[in-house]
Short mmCIF file of C-alpha atoms in Angstrom, two decimals:
data_model
loop_
_atom_site.label_atom_id
_atom_site.label_comp_id
_atom_site.label_asym_id
_atom_site.label_seq_id
_atom_site.Cartn_x
_atom_site.Cartn_y
_atom_site.Cartn_z
CA MET A 1 22.38 7.51 2.66
CA LYS A 2 23.34 10.68 0.87
CA VAL A 3 22.67 14.23 2.14
CA ASN A 4 21.66 17.15 -0.05
CA LEU A 5 24.07 19.93 1.00
CA LYS A 6 21.81 22.60 -0.48
CA ASN A 7 18.87 22.08 1.88
CA ASN A 8 20.18 19.34 4.22
CA THR A 9 17.37 17.01 3.15
CA PRO A 10 18.37 13.32 3.59
CA VAL A 11 18.23 11.43 0.29
CA VAL A 12 17.34 7.76 0.25
CA ASN A 13 19.87 5.59 -1.57
CA LEU A 14 17.81 2.66 -2.83
CA SER A 15 20.92 0.77 -3.92
CA THR A 16 21.50 -0.04 -0.23
CA ILE A 17 17.99 -1.49 0.20
CA ASP A 18 17.54 -5.26 0.21
CA PRO A 19 16.82 -6.24 -3.45
CA GLU A 20 13.94 -8.44 -2.28
CA ASP A 21 12.27 -5.41 -0.67
CA VAL A 22 12.73 -3.39 -3.85
CA GLY A 23 11.29 -6.30 -5.83
CA ASP A 24 8.24 -6.40 -3.55
CA VAL A 25 7.60 -2.69 -4.17
CA LEU A 26 7.95 -3.23 -7.94
CA LEU A 27 5.19 -5.84 -7.72
CA LYS A 28 2.99 -3.32 -5.90
CA ILE A 29 3.71 -0.76 -8.64
CA GLU A 30 2.76 -3.31 -11.31
CA ARG A 31 -0.54 -4.06 -9.58
CA SER A 32 -1.36 -0.41 -8.96
CA PHE A 33 -0.71 0.74 -12.53
CA ASN A 34 -1.65 -2.52 -14.27
CA ILE A 35 1.75 -2.77 -15.98
CA ARG A 36 4.52 -5.35 -16.20
CA PHE A 37 8.27 -4.80 -15.91
CA THR A 38 10.65 -6.97 -17.92
CA ASP A 39 14.31 -7.61 -17.18
CA GLU A 40 15.13 -5.50 -20.21
CA ASP A 41 13.02 -2.61 -18.85
CA LEU A 42 14.92 -2.57 -15.56
CA LYS A 43 18.34 -3.29 -16.98
CA HIS A 44 19.36 0.34 -17.42
CA ILE A 45 17.48 1.89 -14.50
CA LYS A 46 20.03 3.55 -12.21
CA THR A 47 18.04 6.28 -10.42
CA PHE A 48 14.65 6.69 -8.82
CA GLY A 49 13.78 9.37 -11.38
CA ALA A 50 14.49 6.95 -14.22
CA LEU A 51 12.22 4.37 -12.60
CA CYS A 52 9.39 6.92 -12.38
CA ASP A 53 9.93 7.81 -16.04
CA LEU A 54 9.71 4.12 -16.92
CA VAL A 55 6.38 3.78 -15.11
CA VAL A 56 5.00 6.82 -16.95
CA GLU A 57 6.19 5.35 -20.26
CA LYS A 58 4.66 1.97 -19.39
CA VAL A 59 1.29 3.45 -18.60
CA LYS A 60 1.23 4.92 -22.12
CA GLN A 61 -1.77 7.10 -21.60
CA VAL A 62 -2.71 10.70 -22.16
CA GLN A 63 -2.21 13.61 -19.81
CA SER A 64 -4.97 14.52 -17.37
CA ASP A 65 -4.90 17.02 -14.52
CA SER A 66 -7.59 15.38 -12.39
CA CYS A 67 -6.57 14.12 -8.95
CA THR A 68 -6.76 10.35 -8.51
CA THR A 69 -7.05 10.63 -4.71
CA GLN A 70 -10.10 12.82 -5.19
CA GLN A 71 -11.62 10.30 -7.58
CA ALA A 72 -10.82 7.50 -5.09
CA PHE A 73 -12.63 9.51 -2.42
CA TYR A 74 -15.75 9.88 -4.61
CA LYS A 75 -15.66 6.15 -5.47
CA LEU A 76 -15.30 5.33 -1.78
CA ARG A 77 -18.09 7.68 -0.77
CA ASN A 78 -20.46 6.21 -3.34
CA ALA A 79 -19.66 2.66 -2.18
CA ILE A 80 -20.39 3.54 1.45
CA ASN A 81 -23.56 5.36 0.46
CA ALA A 82 -24.81 2.40 -1.56
CA LYS A 83 -24.86 0.16 1.52
CA LYS A 84 -25.63 2.75 4.19
CA PRO A 85 -27.36 5.90 2.93
CA ILE A 86 -25.60 8.92 4.41
CA GLU A 87 -25.79 12.55 3.35
CA LYS A 88 -22.80 13.11 1.07
CA CYS A 89 -22.05 16.35 2.84
CA ASP A 90 -21.50 14.30 6.01
CA LEU A 91 -18.85 12.15 4.32
CA LYS A 92 -15.71 14.28 4.38
CA PRO A 93 -11.98 13.45 4.17
CA GLN A 94 -11.70 14.06 7.93
CA THR A 95 -14.61 11.72 8.75
CA LYS A 96 -13.38 9.05 11.17
CA LEU A 97 -13.63 5.48 9.89
CA CYS A 98 -14.46 4.16 13.36
CA GLU A 99 -17.74 6.09 13.09
CA LEU A 100 -18.55 4.68 9.65
CA PHE A 101 -17.50 1.11 10.44
CA PRO A 102 -18.75 0.12 13.93
CA ARG A 103 -16.57 -2.51 15.53
CA ASP A 104 -19.43 -4.98 16.07
CA ASN A 105 -20.00 -5.61 12.34
CA ARG A 106 -16.88 -4.00 10.90
CA ILE A 107 -15.70 -7.02 8.92
CA GLU A 108 -19.07 -7.39 7.16
CA VAL A 109 -19.44 -3.66 6.43
CA VAL A 110 -15.92 -3.39 5.00
CA ALA A 111 -16.52 -6.51 2.88
CA ASP A 112 -19.72 -4.95 1.49
CA MET A 113 -17.85 -1.74 0.66
CA GLU A 114 -15.08 -3.69 -1.12
CA ALA A 115 -17.65 -5.64 -3.11
CA GLU A 116 -19.34 -2.41 -4.17
CA MET A 117 -16.01 -0.88 -5.24
CA GLY A 118 -14.68 -4.06 -6.81
CA LEU A 119 -11.41 -3.57 -4.91
CA HIS A 120 -9.65 -5.17 -1.97
CA VAL A 121 -8.66 -2.19 0.17
CA ASN A 122 -6.78 -4.18 2.84
CA LEU A 123 -8.13 -1.96 5.61
CA LEU A 124 -8.35 -4.30 8.61
CA GLN A 125 -5.67 -5.92 10.71
CA PRO A 126 -5.48 -7.83 14.03
CA LYS A 127 -4.28 -6.25 17.28
CA ARG A 128 -0.50 -6.01 17.42
CA TRP A 129 -0.20 -8.01 20.63
CA ILE A 130 -1.99 -10.94 18.99
CA VAL A 131 0.42 -10.90 16.03
CA TYR A 132 3.42 -10.60 18.35
CA GLY A 133 2.09 -13.42 20.53
CA PHE A 134 1.63 -15.92 17.71
CA THR A 135 4.90 -14.84 16.08
CA GLY A 136 6.68 -15.51 19.39
CA LEU A 137 4.95 -18.87 19.61
CA LEU A 138 6.14 -19.69 16.07
CA LEU A 139 9.73 -18.86 16.98
CA ALA A 140 9.42 -20.98 20.13
CA ALA A 141 8.05 -23.84 18.01
CA ILE A 142 11.09 -23.68 15.73
CA ALA A 143 13.38 -23.90 18.75
CA LEU A 144 11.29 -26.72 20.22
CA SER A 145 11.55 -28.73 17.01
CA PHE A 146 15.29 -29.20 17.63
CA PHE A 147 14.44 -31.19 20.76
CA ASN A 148 11.08 -32.71 19.89
CA ASN A 149 10.00 -32.80 16.26
CA ILE A 150 6.41 -33.81 16.93
CA ALA A 151 5.80 -31.18 19.60
CA GLY A 152 7.51 -28.57 17.45
CA PHE A 153 5.33 -29.49 14.49
CA ILE A 154 2.13 -29.24 16.55
CA VAL A 155 3.03 -25.88 18.08
CA THR A 156 4.06 -24.57 14.64
CA GLY A 157 0.65 -25.55 13.28
CA ILE A 158 -1.08 -23.76 16.15
CA ALA A 159 1.00 -20.61 15.62
CA ILE A 160 0.44 -20.50 11.86
CA THR A 161 -3.29 -21.19 12.23
CA GLY A 162 -3.47 -18.45 14.85
CA LEU A 163 -1.78 -15.94 12.54
CA ILE A 164 -4.10 -16.84 9.65
CA LEU A 165 -7.23 -16.52 11.78
CA ALA A 166 -5.98 -13.29 13.33
CA GLY A 167 -5.49 -11.83 9.87
CA LYS A 168 -8.92 -13.02 8.73
CA PHE A 169 -10.87 -11.77 11.73
CA GLY A 170 -8.83 -8.71 12.70
CA LYS A 171 -10.91 -5.57 13.24
CA GLU A 172 -8.28 -2.89 13.78
CA LEU A 173 -8.27 -0.08 11.21
CA LYS A 174 -5.00 0.56 9.39
CA VAL A 175 -5.88 4.22 8.74
CA LYS A 176 -8.06 6.62 10.72
CA THR A 177 -10.00 8.83 8.33
CA LEU A 178 -11.91 8.62 5.06
CA GLY A 179 -9.29 10.84 3.43
CA ASP A 180 -6.48 8.54 4.60
CA LEU A 181 -8.32 5.56 3.11
CA ALA A 182 -8.84 7.40 -0.20
CA GLU A 183 -5.09 8.08 -0.37
CA LYS A 184 -4.34 4.43 0.39
CA ILE A 185 -6.72 3.23 -2.33
CA ALA A 186 -5.34 5.72 -4.88
CA ARG A 187 -1.82 4.58 -4.06
CA GLU A 188 -2.52 0.84 -4.31
CA HIS A 189 -5.17 0.83 -7.09
CA TYR A 190 -4.25 3.84 -9.21
CA LEU A 191 -5.89 2.97 -12.53
CA SER A 192 -8.93 1.36 -10.93
CA CYS A 193 -9.74 4.68 -9.28
CA ARG A 194 -9.75 6.70 -12.50
CA ARG A 195 -13.15 7.47 -13.99
CA ASN A 196 -11.54 7.17 -17.40
CA ALA A 197 -8.82 4.52 -17.34
CA SER A 198 -7.47 5.86 -20.63
CA THR A 199 -6.30 9.03 -18.88
CA VAL A 200 -3.71 9.47 -16.19
CA ASN A 201 -2.08 12.42 -14.47
CA ARG A 202 1.54 11.99 -15.48
CA THR A 203 2.90 14.33 -12.79
CA GLU A 204 0.95 12.29 -10.25
CA VAL A 205 2.47 8.97 -11.28
CA ALA A 206 5.87 9.78 -9.78
CA GLU A 207 4.23 10.79 -6.51
CA LYS A 208 2.31 7.51 -6.31
CA VAL A 209 5.47 5.50 -7.01
CA LYS A 210 7.23 7.49 -4.29
CA GLU A 211 4.38 6.83 -1.85
CA LEU A 212 4.47 3.09 -2.54
CA PHE A 213 8.19 2.94 -1.78
CA ALA A 214 7.82 5.17 1.28
CA ASP A 215 4.91 3.14 2.68
CA TYR A 216 6.63 -0.23 2.22
CA LEU A 217 10.09 0.88 3.41
CA HIS A 218 8.74 3.13 6.20
CA VAL A 219 10.60 6.18 4.90
CA GLU A 220 9.30 9.74 4.56
CA PRO A 221 8.30 10.38 0.89
CA TYR A 222 10.22 13.67 0.69
CA ARG A 223 13.49 11.77 1.09
CA PHE A 224 13.09 10.15 -2.33
CA LYS A 225 14.73 12.32 -5.00
CA LYS A 226 15.05 11.84 -8.74
CA ARG A 227 18.79 11.35 -8.35
CA SER A 228 18.42 8.70 -5.62
CA LYS A 229 20.46 5.73 -6.77
CA VAL A 230 18.66 2.46 -7.30
CA CYS A 231 19.86 -1.01 -8.21
CA ILE A 232 17.02 -3.22 -9.41
CA SER A 233 18.41 -5.01 -12.45
CA ASN A 234 18.58 -8.29 -10.54
CA THR A 235 15.23 -8.10 -8.75
#
């Protein structure tokens, strides 16, 4: 990691990140902006700023100053209102999702909202202890398979099935407020949130790319600078 001597802000050096992780983020960027990277596109990308410029170039759309997060919020509010009429003035960025999505029927309500929006927002997850428990069981199954193949195979099946079911029926919210969810949707479904998909806020694109990297790598967004080195030619 490199440090900016001018303001002592740590700068993320993406060239030290596992190429597979970088590749995963590139896939998220492709899905969010509905673009495709080629090997030739990435061949000469050496910095984070150059990658952002490439995304802007790939989008190939006209400048617009409207905020995508705001548009995502309106889209989200309309979807909630369509299934459960609520005064729009009562749906604010700080509104808590646990109040909008009661735990008893949370899976169904979220599914209805996604259907109305035409997007998969990936909002729900299982309790952490359940994931840790089945993950531990899976590791134990791998160890068991060295001594008893059949028993190891059975326990592995139980662990994998448990993880799949936990993911399918998990009710824990990944974010807390309506505003947080709007930001998540804008980050992961950028173009789908725009009222006019032929327009895009070019200055906003770099911020969304930064947020995708920060969210996946668990790094504060401000630590990504234009000059941050990146090595993605082989991803």
